[in-house]
Coordinates of C-alpha atoms (C1' of nucleotides) in Angstrom, one line a residue:
Chain A
X1 CA -4.4 18.6 3.0
X2 CA -4.8 20.8 5.8
X3 CA -2.7 19.5 9.1
X4 CA -3.2 21.6 11.4
X5 CA -0.6 21.3 14.4
X6 CA -0.6 23.9 17.5
X7 CA 3.0 24.7 17.9
X8 CA 3.4 24.9 22.2
X9 CA 7.1 24.7 21.6
X10 CA 8.2 27.3 25.1
X11 CA 11.2 29.1 24.2
X12 CA 14.5 28.3 26.5
X13 CA 15.4 31.4 27.3
X14 CA 18.5 31.5 26.1
X15 CA 19.4 35.0 27.3
X16 CA 22.0 34.2 29.7
X17 CA 20.4 37.3 32.2
X18 CA 17.6 33.8 33.2
X19 CA 19.6 31.6 33.3
X20 CA 16.7 30.0 35.3
X21 CA 13.6 30.2 35.6
X22 CA 12.9 29.8 39.0
X23 CA 13.7 28.1 41.8
X24 CA 14.4 24.0 42.7
X25 CA 11.5 22.6 40.4
X26 CA 13.1 20.1 38.8
X27 CA 12.6 20.8 34.5
X28 CA 11.8 17.1 33.8
X29 CA 10.7 13.9 35.5
X30 CA 13.2 11.1 35.2
X31 CA 11.3 7.4 35.1
X32 CA 12.1 4.2 34.3
X33 CA 13.5 2.9 30.5
X34 CA 10.7 0.5 31.5
X35 CA 7.3 3.4 32.5
X36 CA 9.4 5.3 29.8
X37 CA 8.4 3.2 27.3
X38 CA 5.0 2.5 28.3
X39 CA 4.2 6.4 28.6
X40 CA 5.0 6.4 25.3
X41 CA 3.6 3.2 23.0
X42 CA 0.3 4.4 25.2
X43 CA 0.3 7.7 23.8
X44 CA 1.2 6.2 20.5
X45 CA -2.3 4.4 20.6
X46 CA -3.8 7.3 21.7
X47 CA -3.5 9.2 18.6
X48 CA -3.6 5.7 16.6
X49 CA -7.2 6.5 17.5
X50 CA -7.8 10.1 17.7
X51 CA -5.3 10.7 13.9
X52 CA -5.4 7.2 11.9
X53 CA -1.4 6.1 11.2
X54 CA -0.7 9.6 9.4
X55 CA -0.8 11.8 12.8
X56 CA 1.3 9.1 13.9
X57 CA 4.6 11.2 14.0
X58 CA 6.9 12.0 16.4
X59 CA 5.8 14.9 17.0
X60 CA 1.8 14.5 17.6
X61 CA 3.1 11.3 20.1
X62 CA 5.8 12.7 22.0
X63 CA 3.3 16.1 22.8
X64 CA 1.3 14.3 24.2
X65 CA 4.3 11.7 26.2
X66 CA 4.9 15.6 27.3
X67 CA 8.1 13.9 25.8
X68 CA 11.1 15.7 24.3
X69 CA 11.5 14.7 20.7
X70 CA 14.0 12.6 21.2
X71 CA 12.9 9.6 23.8
X72 CA 11.2 7.5 20.6
X73 CA 14.6 7.5 18.8
X74 CA 16.1 6.6 22.9
X75 CA 13.9 3.8 24.1
X76 CA 12.8 2.2 20.8
X77 CA 15.6 2.7 18.1
X78 CA 12.6 4.8 15.7
X79 CA 9.7 5.4 14.6
X80 CA 9.2 1.3 13.4
X81 CA 10.2 -0.2 16.3
X82 CA 7.8 2.2 18.2
X83 CA 5.3 1.0 16.0
X84 CA 5.8 -2.4 16.4
X85 CA 5.7 -2.2 20.1
X86 CA 2.2 -0.1 19.4
X87 CA 0.9 -2.9 17.6
X88 CA 2.0 -5.2 19.8
X89 CA 0.4 -3.2 22.7
X90 CA -3.0 -3.1 20.8
X91 CA -3.2 -7.2 20.5
X92 CA -2.2 -8.0 23.9
X93 CA -5.4 -7.3 26.2
X94 CA -7.9 -9.4 23.1
X95 CA -5.6 -12.4 24.2
X96 CA -5.1 -11.6 27.8
X97 CA -8.6 -11.9 27.5
X98 CA -9.4 -15.0 25.7
X99 CA -6.6 -17.3 27.4
X100 CA -7.9 -15.7 31.1
X101 CA -7.6 -18.3 33.9
X102 CA -5.2 -21.2 33.1
X103 CA -7.0 -22.9 30.2
X104 CA -10.0 -21.9 26.7
X105 CA -12.3 -19.3 27.7
X106 CA -16.7 -21.2 26.9
X107 CA -17.6 -19.8 24.6
X108 CA -20.3 -17.8 25.8
X109 CA -18.5 -16.5 27.8
X110 CA -15.8 -14.9 25.4
X111 CA -18.7 -13.5 23.1
X112 CA -20.3 -12.0 26.2
X113 CA -17.0 -10.3 27.2
X114 CA -15.8 -9.6 23.0
X115 CA -18.8 -7.4 23.5
X116 CA -18.4 -5.9 26.4
X117 CA -18.0 -2.1 26.6
X118 CA -14.5 -2.8 27.1
X119 CA -13.5 -4.4 23.9
X120 CA -16.1 -3.1 22.1
X121 CA -16.0 1.0 21.5
X122 CA -15.0 3.0 18.7
X123 CA -11.8 4.8 19.9
X124 CA -10.2 1.6 21.1
X125 CA -11.4 -0.1 17.2
X126 CA -9.7 3.1 15.7
X127 CA -7.0 1.6 16.5
X128 CA -7.1 -1.7 14.4
X129 CA -8.0 0.7 12.0
X130 CA -4.9 2.5 11.4
X131 CA -2.7 -0.6 11.8
X132 CA -4.8 -2.4 10.0
X133 CA -3.3 0.4 6.5
X134 CA -0.3 -0.6 7.8
X135 CA 0.2 -4.1 7.8
X136 CA -1.2 -4.0 4.7
X137 CA 1.5 -2.9 3.3
X138 CA 4.2 -3.5 5.9
X139 CA 6.1 -6.7 5.5
X140 CA 8.0 -6.1 8.8
X141 CA 4.0 -6.0 10.2
X142 CA 2.7 -8.2 9.1
X143 CA 4.7 -11.3 9.7
X144 CA 4.3 -9.9 13.6
X145 CA 0.5 -9.6 13.4
X146 CA 0.7 -13.5 11.4
X147 CA 2.6 -14.5 14.6
X148 CA -0.5 -12.8 17.1
X149 CA -3.0 -13.6 14.9
X150 CA -2.7 -17.6 14.7
X151 CA -2.7 -17.3 18.6
X152 CA -6.2 -15.6 18.1
X153 CA -7.7 -17.8 16.0
X154 CA -6.4 -20.9 17.3
X155 CA -8.2 -19.3 20.8
X156 CA -11.4 -19.0 18.8
X157 CA -11.2 -22.6 17.4
X158 CA -10.7 -23.5 20.6
X159 CA -13.3 -22.5 22.5
X160 CA -15.6 -23.2 19.8
X161 CA -14.8 -27.4 19.8
X162 CA -15.3 -27.8 23.5
X163 CA -18.5 -26.3 23.5
X164 CA -19.3 -28.1 20.3
X165 CA -18.1 -31.4 21.8
X166 CA -20.4 -30.7 25.4
X167 CA -23.5 -29.4 22.3
X168 CA -23.0 -33.0 21.1
X169 CA -22.5 -30.9 17.8
X170 CA -19.6 -31.7 15.3
X171 CA -18.5 -28.6 13.5
X172 CA -15.7 -28.0 11.0
X173 CA -14.7 -25.4 14.0
X174 CA -11.3 -23.5 12.7
X175 CA -13.8 -22.1 9.4
X176 CA -15.9 -21.3 11.8
X177 CA -13.3 -19.3 14.4
X178 CA -11.8 -17.7 11.0
X179 CA -16.2 -16.4 9.9
X180 CA -16.5 -15.6 13.0
X181 CA -13.7 -13.0 13.7
X182 CA -14.0 -11.9 10.3
X183 CA -17.5 -11.3 11.5
X184 CA -16.2 -9.6 14.8
X185 CA -13.3 -7.7 12.0
X186 CA -16.3 -5.9 10.1
X187 CA -18.9 -5.9 12.5
X188 CA -15.9 -3.0 14.6
X189 CA -15.4 -2.0 11.0
X190 CA -18.9 -0.9 10.6
X191 CA -18.8 0.4 14.5
X192 CA -15.8 2.7 13.3
X193 CA -16.1 4.0 9.7
X194 CA -20.6 4.3 10.0
X195 CA -21.0 5.6 13.4
X196 CA -24.8 5.4 14.4
X197 CA -25.6 2.3 11.7
X198 CA -23.7 -0.3 14.6
X199 CA -24.6 -0.4 18.1
X200 CA -23.2 -3.4 20.6
X201 CA -25.9 -4.4 20.9
X202 CA -26.9 -5.1 16.5
X203 CA -23.6 -6.9 16.5
X204 CA -24.1 -9.1 19.5
X205 CA -27.2 -9.8 17.3
X206 CA -25.1 -11.4 14.1
X207 CA -22.1 -12.8 15.6
X208 CA -25.2 -15.0 16.8
X209 CA -26.5 -15.2 13.9
X210 CA -23.8 -16.9 12.1
X211 CA -23.2 -19.2 15.3
X212 CA -26.4 -20.6 16.1
X213 CA -27.4 -22.6 13.3
X214 CA -24.6 -24.2 13.8
X215 CA -23.4 -24.4 17.5
X216 CA -27.3 -24.3 18.9
X217 CA -28.5 -21.6 21.3
X218 CA -25.5 -20.0 23.5
X219 CA -27.0 -19.0 26.9
Chain B
X1 CA -0.1 -4.2 -12.6
X2 CA -0.6 -1.8 -14.7
X3 CA 3.5 -1.2 -16.3
X4 CA 4.9 1.8 -15.3
X5 CA 4.6 5.1 -16.9
X6 CA 8.3 6.2 -17.7
X7 CA 8.7 9.6 -17.3
X8 CA 10.5 10.9 -21.0
X9 CA 11.7 13.7 -18.8
X10 CA 13.9 15.9 -21.2
X11 CA 15.5 17.9 -18.7
X12 CA 15.1 22.0 -19.8
X13 CA 18.0 23.4 -20.7
X14 CA 19.0 25.9 -18.0
X15 CA 21.9 26.4 -20.4
X16 CA 20.5 29.6 -22.4
X17 CA 23.8 28.0 -24.9
X18 CA 21.3 25.4 -26.2
X19 CA 17.9 26.8 -25.8
X20 CA 15.8 23.9 -27.6
X21 CA 17.5 20.7 -27.0
X22 CA 16.4 19.3 -30.3
X23 CA 12.9 19.3 -33.0
X24 CA 9.5 19.7 -32.3
X25 CA 9.0 17.4 -29.2
X26 CA 6.2 18.2 -27.5
X27 CA 7.5 18.5 -23.6
X28 CA 4.4 17.5 -22.9
X29 CA 0.9 16.1 -23.5
X30 CA -2.3 17.6 -23.1
X31 CA -5.2 16.3 -22.3
X32 CA -9.0 17.3 -21.4
X33 CA -9.4 18.5 -17.6
X34 CA -11.3 15.4 -17.4
X35 CA -8.6 12.3 -19.1
X36 CA -6.3 13.9 -16.7
X37 CA -8.6 13.8 -13.7
X38 CA -9.1 10.6 -14.1
X39 CA -5.1 9.6 -14.3
X40 CA -4.4 11.4 -11.7
X41 CA -7.4 9.5 -9.7
X42 CA -5.9 6.2 -11.2
X43 CA -2.8 6.2 -10.1
X44 CA -3.7 8.2 -6.5
X45 CA -5.4 4.7 -6.5
X46 CA -2.4 2.8 -7.6
X47 CA 0.0 4.9 -4.9
X48 CA -2.7 2.9 -1.7
X49 CA -3.1 0.0 -3.1
X50 CA 0.6 -0.3 -2.7
X51 CA 2.3 2.0 0.3
X52 CA -1.6 3.1 2.2
X53 CA -2.2 5.9 3.4
X54 CA 0.9 7.2 4.2
X55 CA 3.1 6.9 0.4
X56 CA -0.4 8.5 -0.5
X57 CA 1.3 11.9 -1.6
X58 CA 1.2 14.6 -4.5
X59 CA 4.6 13.7 -5.2
X60 CA 4.1 10.2 -5.9
X61 CA 0.9 10.3 -7.4
X62 CA 2.0 12.7 -9.7
X63 CA 5.3 11.2 -10.7
X64 CA 3.3 7.6 -10.8
X65 CA 1.1 10.0 -12.8
X66 CA 3.9 11.0 -15.0
X67 CA 2.6 14.9 -14.5
X68 CA 3.5 17.9 -12.9
X69 CA 3.2 18.5 -9.7
X70 CA 0.8 21.1 -9.7
X71 CA -1.4 19.7 -11.7
X72 CA -3.7 17.9 -8.5
X73 CA -4.6 22.0 -7.2
X74 CA -5.6 22.3 -10.5
X75 CA -7.7 19.6 -11.3
X76 CA -9.0 19.1 -7.8
X77 CA -8.0 21.7 -5.7
X78 CA -5.6 19.7 -3.3
X79 CA -4.8 16.6 -2.2
X80 CA -8.0 15.9 0.1
X81 CA -10.2 16.3 -3.4
X82 CA -8.4 13.9 -5.3
X83 CA -8.8 11.8 -2.0
X84 CA -12.4 12.0 -1.8
X85 CA -12.3 11.1 -5.9
X86 CA -10.7 8.0 -5.5
X87 CA -13.2 7.4 -2.7
X88 CA -15.8 7.3 -5.5
X89 CA -14.0 5.9 -7.7
X90 CA -13.2 2.8 -5.4
X91 CA -16.5 2.3 -4.5
X92 CA -18.2 2.3 -8.0
X93 CA -17.5 -0.1 -9.4
X94 CA -19.4 -2.2 -6.6
X95 CA -22.0 -0.3 -7.1
X96 CA -22.4 -0.4 -10.9
X97 CA -22.4 -4.4 -10.4
X98 CA -24.9 -4.0 -7.5
X99 CA -27.4 -2.2 -10.3
X100 CA -25.5 -3.7 -13.3
X101 CA -29.3 -4.1 -16.3
X102 CA -32.0 -2.2 -14.6
X103 CA -33.8 -3.6 -11.9
X104 CA -31.6 -5.3 -8.6
X105 CA -29.4 -8.4 -9.1
X106 CA -30.3 -12.1 -8.1
X107 CA -28.9 -13.1 -4.8
X108 CA -26.7 -16.1 -6.3
X109 CA -25.3 -13.8 -9.6
X110 CA -24.7 -11.0 -6.6
X111 CA -22.8 -13.4 -4.9
X112 CA -20.7 -15.0 -8.0
X113 CA -19.7 -11.5 -8.4
X114 CA -18.4 -10.6 -5.5
X115 CA -16.9 -13.2 -5.4
X116 CA -15.1 -13.1 -8.9
X117 CA -11.4 -12.6 -9.7
X118 CA -12.7 -9.2 -10.2
X119 CA -13.1 -7.9 -6.6
X120 CA -11.7 -10.7 -4.5
X121 CA -8.1 -9.1 -4.9
X122 CA -5.7 -8.1 -3.1
X123 CA -4.7 -5.4 -4.4
X124 CA -8.0 -3.7 -4.5
X125 CA -8.7 -4.4 -1.8
X126 CA -5.7 -3.0 -0.1
X127 CA -7.3 -0.3 -0.6
X128 CA -10.0 -0.3 0.5
X129 CA -7.8 -0.7 4.0
X130 CA -6.1 2.8 3.2
X131 CA -9.4 4.4 2.6
X132 CA -10.9 3.3 6.3
X133 CA -8.2 4.0 8.6
X134 CA -9.3 7.7 7.0
X135 CA -12.4 7.6 6.3
X136 CA -12.3 6.9 10.5
X137 CA -11.1 9.5 11.3
X138 CA -11.9 12.1 8.9
X139 CA -15.2 13.6 8.8
X140 CA -15.7 14.9 5.8
X141 CA -15.1 12.0 4.4
X142 CA -16.7 9.8 6.2
X143 CA -20.5 11.7 6.0
X144 CA -19.1 10.8 1.4
X145 CA -19.0 7.5 2.7
X146 CA -22.2 7.1 4.2
X147 CA -23.6 8.4 1.7
X148 CA -22.2 5.7 -0.6
X149 CA -22.7 3.0 2.3
X150 CA -26.2 3.5 2.4
X151 CA -26.9 3.1 -1.2
X152 CA -24.4 -0.3 -0.9
X153 CA -26.9 -1.3 2.2
X154 CA -30.0 -0.9 0.4
X155 CA -29.0 -3.0 -2.6
X156 CA -28.1 -6.1 -0.5
X157 CA -31.1 -5.5 1.4
X158 CA -32.8 -5.4 -2.0
X159 CA -31.2 -9.0 -2.9
X160 CA -31.8 -10.6 0.0
X161 CA -35.8 -9.1 -0.1
X162 CA -36.6 -10.7 -3.3
X163 CA -35.0 -13.9 -2.9
X164 CA -36.4 -14.5 0.3
X165 CA -39.7 -14.2 -0.4
X166 CA -39.0 -16.0 -3.7
X167 CA -37.8 -18.4 -1.5
X168 CA -41.0 -17.8 0.8
X169 CA -39.1 -17.4 3.7
X170 CA -39.3 -15.2 6.6
X171 CA -36.0 -13.2 7.1
X172 CA -35.6 -9.6 8.4
X173 CA -33.5 -8.5 5.4
X174 CA -31.5 -5.2 6.9
X175 CA -30.1 -7.7 9.6
X176 CA -28.8 -10.3 7.7
X177 CA -27.5 -7.2 5.1
X178 CA -25.7 -5.7 6.9
X179 CA -23.8 -8.6 8.8
X180 CA -23.3 -10.2 5.4
X181 CA -21.5 -6.4 4.6
X182 CA -19.8 -6.9 8.1
X183 CA -18.4 -10.1 7.3
X184 CA -17.3 -9.9 3.7
X185 CA -15.3 -6.8 4.6
X186 CA -13.4 -8.7 7.6
X187 CA -13.3 -11.8 4.4
X188 CA -11.7 -8.7 2.0
X189 CA -9.3 -7.0 5.5
X190 CA -8.2 -11.1 6.6
X191 CA -6.9 -11.8 2.3
X192 CA -5.5 -8.3 2.7
X193 CA -3.4 -8.1 6.5
X194 CA -3.3 -12.7 5.9
X195 CA -2.7 -13.3 2.7
X196 CA -2.3 -17.2 2.5
X197 CA -4.7 -18.1 4.7
X198 CA -7.5 -16.2 3.8
X199 CA -8.3 -17.6 0.0
X200 CA -11.6 -17.5 -2.2
X201 CA -13.3 -20.5 -2.2
X202 CA -12.9 -20.2 2.0
X203 CA -13.9 -16.4 1.6
X204 CA -17.3 -18.2 -0.4
X205 CA -17.7 -21.0 2.0
X206 CA -18.2 -18.2 5.0
X207 CA -20.7 -16.2 3.6
X208 CA -22.8 -19.1 2.4
X209 CA -22.7 -21.0 5.9
X210 CA -23.6 -17.4 7.3
X211 CA -27.1 -16.5 4.4
X212 CA -28.6 -20.4 4.1
X213 CA -29.5 -21.3 7.7
X214 CA -31.1 -18.7 6.7
X215 CA -32.3 -18.8 3.3
X216 CA -31.3 -22.3 2.0
X217 CA -29.3 -22.9 -0.4
X218 CA -27.7 -21.0 -2.5
X219 CA -27.9 -22.6 -6.7
Chain C
dT1 C1' -0.8 31.6 -40.1
dT2 C1' -1.4 34.2 -36.1
dT3 C1' -5.1 34.3 -31.8
dC4 C1' -6.2 32.7 -27.8
dC5 C1' -8.1 29.5 -24.2
dT6 C1' -6.6 26.9 -21.1
dG7 C1' -4.2 22.7 -19.1
dT8 C1' 0.8 21.8 -17.6
dT9 C1' 5.2 23.9 -15.7
dG10 C1' 9.0 23.4 -12.2
dA11 C1' 10.8 26.6 -8.8
dA12 C1' 9.5 28.8 -4.2
dC13 C1' 7.7 28.9 -0.5
dG14 C1' 6.1 27.8 4.7
dG15 C1' 6.4 23.2 7.3
dT16 C1' 6.7 19.5 9.1
dC17 C1' 9.4 14.9 9.1
dA18 C1' 12.7 11.3 10.9
dT19 C1' 17.2 10.8 13.5
dA20 C1' 21.5 12.1 16.2
dC21 C1' 23.7 14.4 18.5
dA22 C1' 26.5 16.8 22.6
dA23 C1' 25.0 18.9 27.0
dC24 C1' 22.5 18.4 30.9
dA25 C1' 20.7 16.9 35.5
dA26 C1' 17.9 13.8 38.4
dC27 C1' 18.5 10.2 40.7
dT28 C1' 21.5 5.8 43.1
dG29 C1' 24.6 4.6 45.6
dC30 C1' 28.4 6.0 47.4
Chain D
dG1 C1' 27.6 15.8 50.4
dC2 C1' 29.3 13.3 45.6
dA3 C1' 30.8 11.5 41.7
dG4 C1' 28.7 8.0 38.5
dT5 C1' 24.7 5.9 35.5
dT6 C1' 21.5 7.9 33.0
dG7 C1' 17.7 9.0 31.2
dT8 C1' 16.4 13.4 29.2
dT9 C1' 16.5 17.9 26.4
dG10 C1' 16.8 20.7 22.4
dT11 C1' 18.7 22.0 18.7
dA12 C1' 20.6 20.6 14.2
dT13 C1' 20.4 18.8 9.9
dG14 C1' 18.7 17.2 5.5
dA15 C1' 14.6 15.8 2.9
dC16 C1' 10.3 15.8 2.4
dC17 C1' 6.0 17.4 2.5
dG18 C1' 1.4 20.5 0.1
dT19 C1' -0.2 25.1 -2.1
dT20 C1' 1.4 28.4 -4.9
dC21 C1' 2.1 31.2 -9.5
dA22 C1' 3.8 33.7 -13.1
dA23 C1' 5.3 32.4 -16.8
dC24 C1' 4.9 28.8 -20.5
dA25 C1' 3.5 26.0 -24.6
dG26 C1' -0.3 22.4 -26.8
dG27 C1' -3.7 22.3 -29.7
dA28 C1' -7.9 23.9 -31.5
dA29 C1' -10.3 27.8 -34.0
dA30 C1' -10.1 32.0 -37.2

DNA sequence: TTTCCTGTTGAACGGTCATACAACAACTGC
DNA sequence: GCAGTTGTTGTATGACCGTTCAACAGGAAA
């Protein structure tokens, strides 16, 4: 498999005749531990979106973050630590959106938000594809996933429950939530691996065709 | 899970004092090109199911296949060639099932088959997770995927069209097929990354809750 | 048996991988 | 300014990676 890798690798001048290249230019920017960790996570997610899990290497990530290769070990203890942090960072926007404000998100608003251009984007969703493949075979990551997944499912179930009650409908909200989540995942998948055949509008229509027979028209 | 193939691994004696270890024991089994290729694909799929795409290495696959590391290059031109072959091999049973017999599969039979223990199994589905992550970022594999996906979608659409006509229902079969496929993928995904929360029965129920409002009761 | 075709081997090679770590330097508080 | 803290660097290391290829050997045909 050909993974071409432009090694830039500007070699530090080892020649004692030229100890310092130029004047006072600082050689690197010093960040707080928090900021640097954030930068590395951001770079890690970018790498996952671009090249999948096989491109998730210390070399690629540090190059993208413009940092030295030792930093991942220093801030996350190793590659696995960074991957876990990237996973949490990928889940955060979804959970944050679902628990927006103080209480539960209204179901129609939730649908709108899920199919906003902010969430339904290929580059962002590629990250999930890369992570799913790893979760399936990595028990530690799977355990971490389950924690987040339960929160996700609970929030969706709550939105469905509230909506059904307001409309006077009786549904099995938990089952419907599971089904909705599965459908969403499948639609995201199609957008990523068969782009051109899936679109935001088609996906939204698919979701409504699942929900409306059980919940009535969604505004 | 298939029984691991114990490598006999009789190390070649490098000592010139002992040129031949024993009698006529052949050092390796000679297979036809076709058979050997099949063995390598089988081993490749097993590796994907067990360790995901990151475990899909020449070393792992040849060890699992009980073959020498040079064989993948010889039979497939390289790792990419084997991956493409594994992808085709993973899709084959699905397409074969959908085109069983001469014509189209009846929709209820298709559902039954999809949720048979033969297809709805975690180890087999892990292979898809590993492949999806790669398809999303590998244009060559994505093109190959689109060819198979169209055949898959066409077969499902045909089954839905036939069923709807027989029941005198009017549906957008193509859209429903896309939605059904997405839901199936999502259900498979949940089985792989959140096992214990998903089961064959729950998945089957989810699919029926999508189809029956539009197609009437499925026997 | 001998010949020959071809599937098979495994060492060699150049490269990338994750990690450890000692030296270094940017900033902070003094 | 000056020291101390601590984030940062890059080399070293050993393991693993994919690919190549010359030599080898199984097995069928002559």
